[in-house]
Short mmCIF file of C-alpha atoms in Angstrom, two decimals:
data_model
loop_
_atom_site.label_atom_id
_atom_site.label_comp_id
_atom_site.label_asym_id
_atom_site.label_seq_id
_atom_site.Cartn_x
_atom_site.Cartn_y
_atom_site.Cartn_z
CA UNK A 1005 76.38 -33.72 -18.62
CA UNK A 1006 79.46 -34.85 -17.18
CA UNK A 1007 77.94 -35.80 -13.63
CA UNK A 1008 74.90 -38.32 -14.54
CA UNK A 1009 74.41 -37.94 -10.65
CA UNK A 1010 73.35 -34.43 -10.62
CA UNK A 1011 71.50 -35.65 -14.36
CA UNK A 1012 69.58 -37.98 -12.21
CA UNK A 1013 68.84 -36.18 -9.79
CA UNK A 1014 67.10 -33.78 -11.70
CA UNK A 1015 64.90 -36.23 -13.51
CA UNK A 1016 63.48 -37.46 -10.38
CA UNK A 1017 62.83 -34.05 -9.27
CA UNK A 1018 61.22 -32.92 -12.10
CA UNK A 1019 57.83 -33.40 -13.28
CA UNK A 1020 58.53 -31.03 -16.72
CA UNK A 1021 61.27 -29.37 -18.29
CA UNK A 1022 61.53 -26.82 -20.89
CA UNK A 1023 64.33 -25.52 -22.92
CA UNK A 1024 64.95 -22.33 -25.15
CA UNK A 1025 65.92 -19.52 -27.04
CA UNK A 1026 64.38 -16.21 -26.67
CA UNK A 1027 65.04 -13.19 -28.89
CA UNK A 1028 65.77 -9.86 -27.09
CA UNK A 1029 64.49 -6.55 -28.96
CA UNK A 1030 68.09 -5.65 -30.32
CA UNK A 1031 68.61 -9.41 -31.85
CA UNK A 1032 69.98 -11.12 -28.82
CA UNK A 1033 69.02 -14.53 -28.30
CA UNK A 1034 68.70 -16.27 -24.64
CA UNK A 1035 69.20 -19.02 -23.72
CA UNK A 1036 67.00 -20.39 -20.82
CA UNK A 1037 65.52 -23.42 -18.77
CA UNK A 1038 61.98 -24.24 -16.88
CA UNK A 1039 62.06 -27.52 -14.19
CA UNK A 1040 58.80 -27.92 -13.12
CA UNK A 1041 58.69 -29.98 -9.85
CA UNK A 1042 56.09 -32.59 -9.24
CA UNK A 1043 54.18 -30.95 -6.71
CA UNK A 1044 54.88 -27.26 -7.04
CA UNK A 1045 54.50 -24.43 -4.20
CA UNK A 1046 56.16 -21.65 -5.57
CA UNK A 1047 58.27 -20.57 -8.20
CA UNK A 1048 62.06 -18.71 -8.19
CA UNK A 1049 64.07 -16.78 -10.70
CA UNK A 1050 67.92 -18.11 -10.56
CA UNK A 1051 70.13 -15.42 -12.37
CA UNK A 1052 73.88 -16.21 -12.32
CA UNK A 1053 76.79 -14.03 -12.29
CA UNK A 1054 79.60 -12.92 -14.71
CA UNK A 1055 80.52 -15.76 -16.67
CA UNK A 1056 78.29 -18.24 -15.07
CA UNK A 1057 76.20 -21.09 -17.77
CA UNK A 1058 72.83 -22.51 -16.62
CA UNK A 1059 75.27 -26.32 -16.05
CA UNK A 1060 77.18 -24.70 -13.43
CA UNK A 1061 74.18 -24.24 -10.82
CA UNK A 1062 72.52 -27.34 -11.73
CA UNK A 1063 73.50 -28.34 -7.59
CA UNK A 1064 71.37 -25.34 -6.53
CA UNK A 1065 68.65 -25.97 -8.96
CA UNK A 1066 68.21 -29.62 -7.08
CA UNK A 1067 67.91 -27.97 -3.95
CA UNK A 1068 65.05 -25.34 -5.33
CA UNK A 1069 63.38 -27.90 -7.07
CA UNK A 1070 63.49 -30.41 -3.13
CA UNK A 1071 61.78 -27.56 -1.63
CA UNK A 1072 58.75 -27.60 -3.87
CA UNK A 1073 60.11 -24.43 -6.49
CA UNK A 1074 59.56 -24.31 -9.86
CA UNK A 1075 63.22 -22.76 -11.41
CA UNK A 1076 63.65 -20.51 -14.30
CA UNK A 1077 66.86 -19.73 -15.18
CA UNK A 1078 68.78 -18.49 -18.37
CA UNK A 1079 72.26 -17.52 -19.41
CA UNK A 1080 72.95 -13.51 -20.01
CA UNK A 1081 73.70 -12.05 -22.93
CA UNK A 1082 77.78 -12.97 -24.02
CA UNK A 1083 78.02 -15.85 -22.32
CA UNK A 1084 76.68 -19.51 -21.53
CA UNK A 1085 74.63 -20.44 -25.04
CA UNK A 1086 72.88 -16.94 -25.35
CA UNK A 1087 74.66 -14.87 -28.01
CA UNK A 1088 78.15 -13.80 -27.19
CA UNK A 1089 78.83 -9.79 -28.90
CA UNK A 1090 82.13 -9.77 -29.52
CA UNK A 1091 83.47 -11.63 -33.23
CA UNK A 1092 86.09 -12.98 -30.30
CA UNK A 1093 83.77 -15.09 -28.72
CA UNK A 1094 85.84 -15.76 -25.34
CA UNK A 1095 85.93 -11.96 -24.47
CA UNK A 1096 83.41 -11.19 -21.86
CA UNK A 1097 81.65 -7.98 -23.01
CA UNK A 1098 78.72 -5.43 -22.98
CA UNK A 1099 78.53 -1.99 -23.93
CA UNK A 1100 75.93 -1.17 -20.98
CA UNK A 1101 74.49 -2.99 -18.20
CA UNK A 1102 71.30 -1.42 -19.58
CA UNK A 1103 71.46 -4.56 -21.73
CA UNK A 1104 71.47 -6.97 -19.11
CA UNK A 1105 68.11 -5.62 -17.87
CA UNK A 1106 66.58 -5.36 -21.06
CA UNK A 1107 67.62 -9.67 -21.08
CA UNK A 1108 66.04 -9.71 -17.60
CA UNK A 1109 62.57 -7.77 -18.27
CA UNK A 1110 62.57 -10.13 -21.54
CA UNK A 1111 62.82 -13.33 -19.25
CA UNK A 1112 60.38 -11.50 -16.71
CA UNK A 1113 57.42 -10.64 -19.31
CA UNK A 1114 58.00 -13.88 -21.18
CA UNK A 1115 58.47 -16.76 -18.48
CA UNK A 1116 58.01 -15.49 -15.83
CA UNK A 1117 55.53 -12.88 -15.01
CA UNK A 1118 52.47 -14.47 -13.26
CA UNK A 1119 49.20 -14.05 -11.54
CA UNK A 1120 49.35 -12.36 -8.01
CA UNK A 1121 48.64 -15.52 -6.17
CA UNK A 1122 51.83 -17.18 -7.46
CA UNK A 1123 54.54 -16.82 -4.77
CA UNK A 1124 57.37 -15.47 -6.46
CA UNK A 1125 60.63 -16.00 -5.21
CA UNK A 1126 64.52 -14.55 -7.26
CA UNK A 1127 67.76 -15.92 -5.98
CA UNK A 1128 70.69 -13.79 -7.84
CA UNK A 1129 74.37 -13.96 -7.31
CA UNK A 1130 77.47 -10.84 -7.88
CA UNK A 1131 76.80 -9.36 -11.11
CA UNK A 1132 73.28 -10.78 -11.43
CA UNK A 1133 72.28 -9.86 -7.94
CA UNK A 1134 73.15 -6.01 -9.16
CA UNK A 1135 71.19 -6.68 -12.49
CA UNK A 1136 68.24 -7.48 -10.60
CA UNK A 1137 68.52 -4.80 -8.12
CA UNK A 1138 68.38 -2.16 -10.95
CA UNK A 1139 65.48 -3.90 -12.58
CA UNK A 1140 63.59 -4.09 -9.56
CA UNK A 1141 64.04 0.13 -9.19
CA UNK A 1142 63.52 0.91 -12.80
CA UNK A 1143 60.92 -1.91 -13.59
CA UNK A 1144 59.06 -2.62 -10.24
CA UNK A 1145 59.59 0.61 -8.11
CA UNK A 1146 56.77 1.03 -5.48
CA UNK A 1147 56.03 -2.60 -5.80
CA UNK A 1148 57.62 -6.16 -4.75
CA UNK A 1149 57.49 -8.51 -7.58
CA UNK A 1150 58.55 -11.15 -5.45
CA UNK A 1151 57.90 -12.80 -2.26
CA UNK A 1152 61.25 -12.76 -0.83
CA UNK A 1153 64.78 -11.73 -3.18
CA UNK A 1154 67.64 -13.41 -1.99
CA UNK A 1155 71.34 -11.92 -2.97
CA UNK A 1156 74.54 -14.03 -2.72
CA UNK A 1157 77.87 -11.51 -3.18
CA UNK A 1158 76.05 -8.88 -4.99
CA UNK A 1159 78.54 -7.00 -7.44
CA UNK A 1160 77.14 -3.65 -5.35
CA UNK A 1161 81.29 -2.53 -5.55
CA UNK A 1162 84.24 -4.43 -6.90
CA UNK A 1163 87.67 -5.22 -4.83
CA UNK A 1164 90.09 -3.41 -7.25
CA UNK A 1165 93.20 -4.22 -5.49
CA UNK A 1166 95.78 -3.57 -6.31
CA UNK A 1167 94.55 -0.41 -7.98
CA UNK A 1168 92.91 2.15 -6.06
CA UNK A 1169 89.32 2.59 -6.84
CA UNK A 1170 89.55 5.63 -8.54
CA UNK A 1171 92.64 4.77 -10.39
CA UNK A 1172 90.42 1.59 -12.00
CA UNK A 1173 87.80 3.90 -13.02
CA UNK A 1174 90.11 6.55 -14.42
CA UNK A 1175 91.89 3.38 -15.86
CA UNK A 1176 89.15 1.52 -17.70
CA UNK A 1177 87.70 5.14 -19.08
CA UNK A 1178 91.03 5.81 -20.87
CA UNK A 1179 91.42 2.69 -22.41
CA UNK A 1180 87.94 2.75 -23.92
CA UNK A 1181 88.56 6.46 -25.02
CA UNK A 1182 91.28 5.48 -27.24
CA UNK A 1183 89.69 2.72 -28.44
CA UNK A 1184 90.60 -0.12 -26.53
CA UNK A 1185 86.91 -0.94 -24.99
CA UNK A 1186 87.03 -4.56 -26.35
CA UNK A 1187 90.51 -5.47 -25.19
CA UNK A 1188 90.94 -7.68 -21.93
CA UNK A 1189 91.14 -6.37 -18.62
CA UNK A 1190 95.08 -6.12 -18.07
CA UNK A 1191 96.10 -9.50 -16.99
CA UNK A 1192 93.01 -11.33 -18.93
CA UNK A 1193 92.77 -13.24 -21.33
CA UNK A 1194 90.95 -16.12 -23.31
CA UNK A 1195 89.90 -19.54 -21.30
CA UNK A 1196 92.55 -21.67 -19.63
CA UNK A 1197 91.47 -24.88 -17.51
CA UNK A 1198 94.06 -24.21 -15.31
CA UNK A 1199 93.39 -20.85 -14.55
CA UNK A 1200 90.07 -20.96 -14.09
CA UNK A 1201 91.31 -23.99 -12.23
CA UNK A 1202 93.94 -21.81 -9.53
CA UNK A 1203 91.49 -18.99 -9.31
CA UNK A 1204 88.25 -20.59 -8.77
CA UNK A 1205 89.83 -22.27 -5.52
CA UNK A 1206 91.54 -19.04 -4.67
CA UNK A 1207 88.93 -17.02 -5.35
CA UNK A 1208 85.28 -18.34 -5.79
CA UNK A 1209 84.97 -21.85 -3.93
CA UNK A 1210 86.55 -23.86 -2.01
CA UNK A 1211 84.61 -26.77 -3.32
CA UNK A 1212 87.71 -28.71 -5.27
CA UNK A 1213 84.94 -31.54 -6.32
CA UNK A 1214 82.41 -28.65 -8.06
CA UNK A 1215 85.36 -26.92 -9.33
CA UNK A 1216 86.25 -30.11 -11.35
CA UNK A 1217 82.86 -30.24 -12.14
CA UNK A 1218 82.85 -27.32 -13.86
CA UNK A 1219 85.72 -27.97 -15.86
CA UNK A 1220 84.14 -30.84 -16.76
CA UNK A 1221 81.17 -29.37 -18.30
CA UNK A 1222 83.39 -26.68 -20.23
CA UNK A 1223 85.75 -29.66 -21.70
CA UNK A 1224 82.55 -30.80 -22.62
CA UNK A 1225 81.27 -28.11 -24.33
CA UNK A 1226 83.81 -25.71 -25.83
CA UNK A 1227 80.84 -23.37 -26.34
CA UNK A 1228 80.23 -22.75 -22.98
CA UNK A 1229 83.84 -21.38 -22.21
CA UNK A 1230 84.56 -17.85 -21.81
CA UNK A 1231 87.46 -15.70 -21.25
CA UNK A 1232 88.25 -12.45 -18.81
CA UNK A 1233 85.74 -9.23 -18.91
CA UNK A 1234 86.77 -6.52 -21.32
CA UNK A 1235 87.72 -3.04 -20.07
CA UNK A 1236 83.95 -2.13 -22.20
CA UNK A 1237 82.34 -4.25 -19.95
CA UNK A 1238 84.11 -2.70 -16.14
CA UNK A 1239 83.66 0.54 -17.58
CA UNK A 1240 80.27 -0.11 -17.81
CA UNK A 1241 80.00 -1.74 -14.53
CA UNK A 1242 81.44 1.30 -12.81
CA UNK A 1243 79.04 3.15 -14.47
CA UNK A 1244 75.93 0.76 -13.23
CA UNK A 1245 77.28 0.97 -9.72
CA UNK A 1246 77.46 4.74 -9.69
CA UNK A 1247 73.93 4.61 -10.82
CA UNK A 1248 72.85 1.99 -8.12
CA UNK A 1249 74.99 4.25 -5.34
CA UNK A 1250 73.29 7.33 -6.30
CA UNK A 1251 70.96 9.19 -3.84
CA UNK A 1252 68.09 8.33 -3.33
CA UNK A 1253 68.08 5.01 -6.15
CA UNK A 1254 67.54 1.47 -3.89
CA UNK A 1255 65.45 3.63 -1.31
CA UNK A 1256 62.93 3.40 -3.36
CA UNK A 1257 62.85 -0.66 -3.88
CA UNK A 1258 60.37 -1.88 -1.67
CA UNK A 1259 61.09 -5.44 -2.59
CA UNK A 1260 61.86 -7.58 0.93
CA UNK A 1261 65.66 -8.13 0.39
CA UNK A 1262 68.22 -10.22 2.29
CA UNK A 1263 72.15 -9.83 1.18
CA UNK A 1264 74.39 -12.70 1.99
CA UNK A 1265 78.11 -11.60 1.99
CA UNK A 1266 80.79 -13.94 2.29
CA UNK A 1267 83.28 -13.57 4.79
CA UNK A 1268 86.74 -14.56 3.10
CA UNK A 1269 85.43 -12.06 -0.52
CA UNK A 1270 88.28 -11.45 -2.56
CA UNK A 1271 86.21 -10.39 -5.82
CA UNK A 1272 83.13 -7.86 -4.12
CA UNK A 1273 83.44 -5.12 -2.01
CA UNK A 1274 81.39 -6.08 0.92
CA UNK A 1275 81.28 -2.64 2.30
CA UNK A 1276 79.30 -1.43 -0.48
CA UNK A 1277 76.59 -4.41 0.00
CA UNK A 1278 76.64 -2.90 3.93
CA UNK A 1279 76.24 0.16 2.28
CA UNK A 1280 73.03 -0.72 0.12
CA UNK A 1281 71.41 -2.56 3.32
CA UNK A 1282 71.59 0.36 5.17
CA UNK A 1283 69.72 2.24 2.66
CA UNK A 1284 67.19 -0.22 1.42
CA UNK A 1285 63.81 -0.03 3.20
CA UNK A 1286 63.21 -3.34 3.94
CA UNK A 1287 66.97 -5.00 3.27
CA UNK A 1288 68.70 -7.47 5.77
CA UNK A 1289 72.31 -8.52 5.56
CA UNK A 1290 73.53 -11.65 7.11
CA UNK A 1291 77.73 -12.18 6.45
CA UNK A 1292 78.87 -15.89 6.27
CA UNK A 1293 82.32 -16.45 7.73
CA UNK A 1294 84.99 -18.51 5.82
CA UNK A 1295 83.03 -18.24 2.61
CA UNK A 1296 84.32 -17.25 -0.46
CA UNK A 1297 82.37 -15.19 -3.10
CA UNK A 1298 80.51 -17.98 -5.22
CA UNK A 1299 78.16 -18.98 -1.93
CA UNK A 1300 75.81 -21.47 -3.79
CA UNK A 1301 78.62 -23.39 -5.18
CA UNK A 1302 80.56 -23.33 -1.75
CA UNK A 1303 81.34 -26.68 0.60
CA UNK A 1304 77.99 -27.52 1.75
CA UNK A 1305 78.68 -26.50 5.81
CA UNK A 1306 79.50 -22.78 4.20
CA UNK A 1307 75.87 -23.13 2.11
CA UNK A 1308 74.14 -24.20 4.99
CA UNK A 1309 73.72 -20.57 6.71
CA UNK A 1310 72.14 -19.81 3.50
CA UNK A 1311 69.96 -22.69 3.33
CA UNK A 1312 68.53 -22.17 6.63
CA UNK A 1313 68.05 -18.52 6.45
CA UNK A 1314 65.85 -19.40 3.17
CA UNK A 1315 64.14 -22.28 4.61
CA UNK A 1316 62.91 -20.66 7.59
CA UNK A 1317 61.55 -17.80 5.29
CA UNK A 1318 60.02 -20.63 2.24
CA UNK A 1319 58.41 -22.20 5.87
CA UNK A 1320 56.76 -19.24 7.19
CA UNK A 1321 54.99 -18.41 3.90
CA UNK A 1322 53.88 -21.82 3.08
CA UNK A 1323 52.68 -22.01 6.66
CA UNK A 1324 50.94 -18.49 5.95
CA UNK A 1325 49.51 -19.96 2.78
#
């Protein structure tokens, strides 16, 4: 690990830790990690977005594991260490978000899924935030599988600018008609430090120090690196977010749910996550102003709206408890 900080920090927080594969039903293998803190009160389920790796949120498992949470985490399907689809390994695909729940429900049944007087907690960011949404409707509708489900920049609608919304989705369905389903979004293309570099600043963090980080961990290991989405893999997000917009879909997801949105978003559409609170039964949205999109990798003042909003929740059950 490139930071023996965070490395260290980590050991002292954790009592056990457990690494993996895990086979999905169609072949796919996961890769995932357990910390086990020393004196454990409840347990969360960190899923990461588009082209995130289980090193890149190894700040936010520290702070889950300092408030007494055992973490389980794992890298989707195509990228991280879990099987990538494509014979072009940097191309960031999948044929249907289907698939993505299929890793999730794998994860859920296999590590996760627990006796009813474990507290339960899931903390999912942009494209895993919308993964989890869907499971919870087509998995756990009718019932909350978790205490409290806490979404940073869920991928409910993407900023398409400068192409009309419509015009994407027309877009991305022609090019996979004709074939092109695996090519890179126009303007994509295979890993570069230094544009992950320009548009992680400009787009996902303002956190220079975890941005270097990052690169850090991908110089590391080549392995973990990974290029733009394919137009496969937007056409089948437009397709997953029609889904998750159709009537009468979240309304029936009685899982407790609280949206942060970040107030400088250049990569979500926030007015579809306003949209989704406003039809969720028990959903609460709370915007965080200069933010941008990755909020658990942001400066720490722009976390700590988060952080407090989840403490004050963590505190009230454990008092309950």
């Amino acid at each position: 690990m490139p930071d023996s900080s965070i490395e260290q920090r980590l050991a002292v927080l954790t009592d056990s830790h457990e690494q993996g594969r895990l086979a999905v039903t169609d072949g796919v293998a996961l890769r995932y990690c357990r910390w086990m803190p020393v004196n454990p009160r409840g347990r969360v389920l960190l899923l990461s977005g588009r082209g995130g790796f289980l090193e890149k949120y190894y700040s936010t498992v520290i702070r889950l594991l300092e408030r007494g949470l055992e973490v389980v985490s794992f890298d989707w399907r195509g990228q991280g260490l879990s099987s990538r689809l494509l014979a072009d390994c940097q191309r960031g695909h999948v044929d249907d978000f289907v698939d993505y729940i299929a890793d999730l429900d794998r994860i859920w049944t296999e590590l996760f899924q627990s006796p009813a007087d474990t507290d339960n907690y899931l903390l999912a960011h942009s494209m895993g935030a919308h993964v989890a949404l869907r499971w919870l409707r087509e998995r756990q509708a009718g019932r909350a599988a978790f205490r409290h489900a806490w979404l940073t920049a869920p991928l409910f609608g993407v900023d398409t600018r400068p192409y009309p919304l419509a015009v994407a989705k027309a877009l991305a369905a022609m090019v996979c008609v004709v074939g092109g389903h695996q090519r890179y979004v126009f303007g994509g293309g295979p890993y570069r430090p230094e544009t992950y570099r320009k548009e992680g600043l400009a787009n996902l963090s303002s956190d220079s120090q975890q941005m270097e980080y990052e690169l850090a961990c991908l110089q590391q290991d080549p392995a973990l690196q990974l290029g733009s989405p394919t137009f496969g893999w937007l056409r089948a997000g437009f397709r997953s977010m029609s889904c998750l917009h159709s009537r009468g879909y979240v309304e029936q997801i009685e899982q407790p749910i609280t949206q942060f949105v970040a107030g400088d978003e250049l990569v979500v559409n926030n007015a579809a996550c306003a949209d989704v609170q406003r039809r969720l039964p028990h959903g609460e949205l709370l915007t965080i102003p200069d933010a941008k999109h990755d909020l658990l990798i942001e400066k720490g003042a722009l976390q700590a709206p988060l952080w407090n909003k989840i403490d004050r929740q963590l505190s009230a059950d454990f008092d309950a408890d």
